[in-house]
PDB file of C-alpha atoms in Angstrom:
ATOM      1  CA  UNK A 298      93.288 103.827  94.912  1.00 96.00           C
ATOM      2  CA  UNK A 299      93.898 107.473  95.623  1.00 97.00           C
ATOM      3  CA  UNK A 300      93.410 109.768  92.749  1.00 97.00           C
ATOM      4  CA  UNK A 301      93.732 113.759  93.065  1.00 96.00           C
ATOM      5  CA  UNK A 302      90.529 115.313  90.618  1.00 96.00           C
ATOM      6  CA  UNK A 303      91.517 118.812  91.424  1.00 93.00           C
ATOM      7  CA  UNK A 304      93.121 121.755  93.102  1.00 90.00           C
ATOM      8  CA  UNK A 305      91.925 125.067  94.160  1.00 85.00           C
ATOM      9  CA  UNK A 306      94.827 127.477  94.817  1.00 86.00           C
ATOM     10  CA  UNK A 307      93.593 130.167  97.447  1.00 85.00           C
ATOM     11  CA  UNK A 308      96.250 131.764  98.451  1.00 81.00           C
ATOM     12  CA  UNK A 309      98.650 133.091  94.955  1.00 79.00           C
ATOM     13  CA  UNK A 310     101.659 134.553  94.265  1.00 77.00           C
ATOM     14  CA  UNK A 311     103.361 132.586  95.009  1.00 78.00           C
ATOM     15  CA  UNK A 312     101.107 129.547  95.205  1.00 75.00           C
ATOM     16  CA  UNK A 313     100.738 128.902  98.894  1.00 81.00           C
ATOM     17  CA  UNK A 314      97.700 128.042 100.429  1.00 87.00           C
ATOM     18  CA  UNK A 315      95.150 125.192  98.321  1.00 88.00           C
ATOM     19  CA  UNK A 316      92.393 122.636  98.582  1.00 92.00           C
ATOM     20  CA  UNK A 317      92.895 119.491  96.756  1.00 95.00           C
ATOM     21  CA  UNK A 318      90.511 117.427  95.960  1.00 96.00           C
ATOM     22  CA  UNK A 319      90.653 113.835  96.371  1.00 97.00           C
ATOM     23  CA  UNK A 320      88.800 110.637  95.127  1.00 98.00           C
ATOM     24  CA  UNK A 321      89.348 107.348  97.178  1.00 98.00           C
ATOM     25  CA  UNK A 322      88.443 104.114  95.619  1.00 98.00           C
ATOM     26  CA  UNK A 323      88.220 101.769  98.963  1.00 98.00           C
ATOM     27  CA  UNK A 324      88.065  98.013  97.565  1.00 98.00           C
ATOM     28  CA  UNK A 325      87.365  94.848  99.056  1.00 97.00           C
ATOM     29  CA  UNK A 326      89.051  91.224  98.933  1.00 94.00           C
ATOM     30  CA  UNK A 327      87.812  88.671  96.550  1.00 91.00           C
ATOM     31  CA  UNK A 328      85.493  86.905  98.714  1.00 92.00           C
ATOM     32  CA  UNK A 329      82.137  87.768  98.489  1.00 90.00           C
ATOM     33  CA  UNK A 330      81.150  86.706 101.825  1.00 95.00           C
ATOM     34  CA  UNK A 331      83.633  88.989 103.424  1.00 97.00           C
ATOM     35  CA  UNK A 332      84.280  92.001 100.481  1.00 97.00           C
ATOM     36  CA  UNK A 333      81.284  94.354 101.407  1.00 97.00           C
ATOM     37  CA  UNK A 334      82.338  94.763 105.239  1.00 97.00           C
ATOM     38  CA  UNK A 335      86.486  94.611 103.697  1.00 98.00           C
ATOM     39  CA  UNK A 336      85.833  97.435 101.545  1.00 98.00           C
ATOM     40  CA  UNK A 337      83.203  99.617 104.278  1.00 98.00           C
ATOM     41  CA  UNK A 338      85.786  99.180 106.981  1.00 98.00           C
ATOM     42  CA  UNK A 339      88.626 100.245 104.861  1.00 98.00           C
ATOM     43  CA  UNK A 340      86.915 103.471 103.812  1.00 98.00           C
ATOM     44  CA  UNK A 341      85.755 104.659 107.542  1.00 97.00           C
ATOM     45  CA  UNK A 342      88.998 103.906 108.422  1.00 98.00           C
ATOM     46  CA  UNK A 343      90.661 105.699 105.449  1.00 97.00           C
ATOM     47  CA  UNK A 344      87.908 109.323 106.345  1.00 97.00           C
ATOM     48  CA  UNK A 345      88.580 108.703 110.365  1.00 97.00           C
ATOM     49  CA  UNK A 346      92.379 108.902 109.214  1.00 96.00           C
ATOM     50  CA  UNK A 347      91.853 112.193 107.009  1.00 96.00           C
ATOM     51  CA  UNK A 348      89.499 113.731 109.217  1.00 95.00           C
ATOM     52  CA  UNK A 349      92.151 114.111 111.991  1.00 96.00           C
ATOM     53  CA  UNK A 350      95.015 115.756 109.473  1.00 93.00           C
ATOM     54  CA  UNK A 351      94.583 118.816 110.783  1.00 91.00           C
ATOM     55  CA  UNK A 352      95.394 117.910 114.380  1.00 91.00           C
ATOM     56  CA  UNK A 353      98.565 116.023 113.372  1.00 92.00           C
ATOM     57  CA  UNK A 354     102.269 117.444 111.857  1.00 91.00           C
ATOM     58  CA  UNK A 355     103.393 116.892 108.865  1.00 90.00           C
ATOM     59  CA  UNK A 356     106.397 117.097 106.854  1.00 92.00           C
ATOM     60  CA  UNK A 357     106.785 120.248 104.376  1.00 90.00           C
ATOM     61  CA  UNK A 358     103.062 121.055 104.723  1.00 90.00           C
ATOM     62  CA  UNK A 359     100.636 121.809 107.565  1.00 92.00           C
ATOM     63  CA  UNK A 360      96.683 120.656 106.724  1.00 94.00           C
ATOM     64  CA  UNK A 361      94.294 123.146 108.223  1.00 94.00           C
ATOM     65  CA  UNK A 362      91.195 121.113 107.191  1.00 95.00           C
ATOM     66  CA  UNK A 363      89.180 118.319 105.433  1.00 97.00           C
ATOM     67  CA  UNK A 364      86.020 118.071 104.199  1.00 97.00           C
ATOM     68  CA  UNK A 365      84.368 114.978 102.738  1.00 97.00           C
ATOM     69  CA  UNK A 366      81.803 114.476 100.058  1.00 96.00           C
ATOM     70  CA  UNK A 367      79.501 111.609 100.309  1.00 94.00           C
ATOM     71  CA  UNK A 368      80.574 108.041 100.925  1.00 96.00           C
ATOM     72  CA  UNK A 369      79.020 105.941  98.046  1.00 97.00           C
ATOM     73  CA  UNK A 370      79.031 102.194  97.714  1.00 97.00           C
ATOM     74  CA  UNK A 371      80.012 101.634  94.285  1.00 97.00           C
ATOM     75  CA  UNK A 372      80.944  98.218  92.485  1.00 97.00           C
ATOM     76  CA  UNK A 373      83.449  98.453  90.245  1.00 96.00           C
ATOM     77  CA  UNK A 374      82.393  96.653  87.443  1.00 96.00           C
ATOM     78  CA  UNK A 375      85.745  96.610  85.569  1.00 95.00           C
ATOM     79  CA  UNK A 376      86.094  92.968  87.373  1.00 92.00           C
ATOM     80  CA  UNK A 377      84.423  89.900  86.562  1.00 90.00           C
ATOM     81  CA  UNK A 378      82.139  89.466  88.841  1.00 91.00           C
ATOM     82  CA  UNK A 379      82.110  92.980  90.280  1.00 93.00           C
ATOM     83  CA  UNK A 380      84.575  93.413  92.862  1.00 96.00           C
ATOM     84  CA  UNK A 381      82.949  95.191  96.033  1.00 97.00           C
ATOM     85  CA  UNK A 382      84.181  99.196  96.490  1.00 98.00           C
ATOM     86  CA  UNK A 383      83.379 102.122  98.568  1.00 98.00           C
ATOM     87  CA  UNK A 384      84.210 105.649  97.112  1.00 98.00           C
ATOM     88  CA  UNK A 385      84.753 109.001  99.021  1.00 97.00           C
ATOM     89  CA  UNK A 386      85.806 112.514  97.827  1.00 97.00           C
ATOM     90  CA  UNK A 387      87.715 114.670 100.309  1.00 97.00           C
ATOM     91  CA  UNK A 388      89.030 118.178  99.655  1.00 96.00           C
ATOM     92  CA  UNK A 389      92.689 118.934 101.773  1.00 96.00           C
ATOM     93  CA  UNK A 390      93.280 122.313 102.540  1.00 94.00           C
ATOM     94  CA  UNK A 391      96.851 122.461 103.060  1.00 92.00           C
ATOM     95  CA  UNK A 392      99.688 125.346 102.983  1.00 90.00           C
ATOM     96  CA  UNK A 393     103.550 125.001 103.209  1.00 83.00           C
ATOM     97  CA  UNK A 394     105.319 125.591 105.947  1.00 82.00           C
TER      98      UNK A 394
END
């Protein structure tokens, strides 16, 4: 689940350059044997992904960086029993092009 929390706009008038910040709710399967190592894998997988952004082209926008926040095992407790989930916050600095 990817969820934006917030934008900073750094560049104005018009709005051009800004860092959005972005919560990623990394879950595993149902298993419990195999959920824990599901849900880590999917997360260093999903900040390996971000954290080369900047290097790739993109379509209408070009990302100049990303920077994470901590990686925090989480259970989400919304589920009965607690299903197994990683979190990580990421802010995308990105302009148009």
């Amino acid at each position: 689940k990817i969820v934006q929390i917030g934008d900073t706009v750094i560049q104005n008038n018009p709005v051009y350059f800004t860092a959005v910040k972005l919560q990623i709710d990394c879950y595993g399967g149902e298993d419990e044997y195999t959920a824990h190592g599901e849900a880590s894998l999917l997360a260093r997988t999903v900040r390996q992904s971000l954290s080369v952004m900047a290097d790739d082209t993109h379509t209408g926008a070009v990302v100049t960086d990303v920077k994470f926040g901590p990686l925090s095992r989480i259970p989400d407790t919304d589920f009965e029993p607690a299903r197994e989930r990683f979190i990580l916050t990421a802010d995308v600095y990105s302009h148009r092009t």
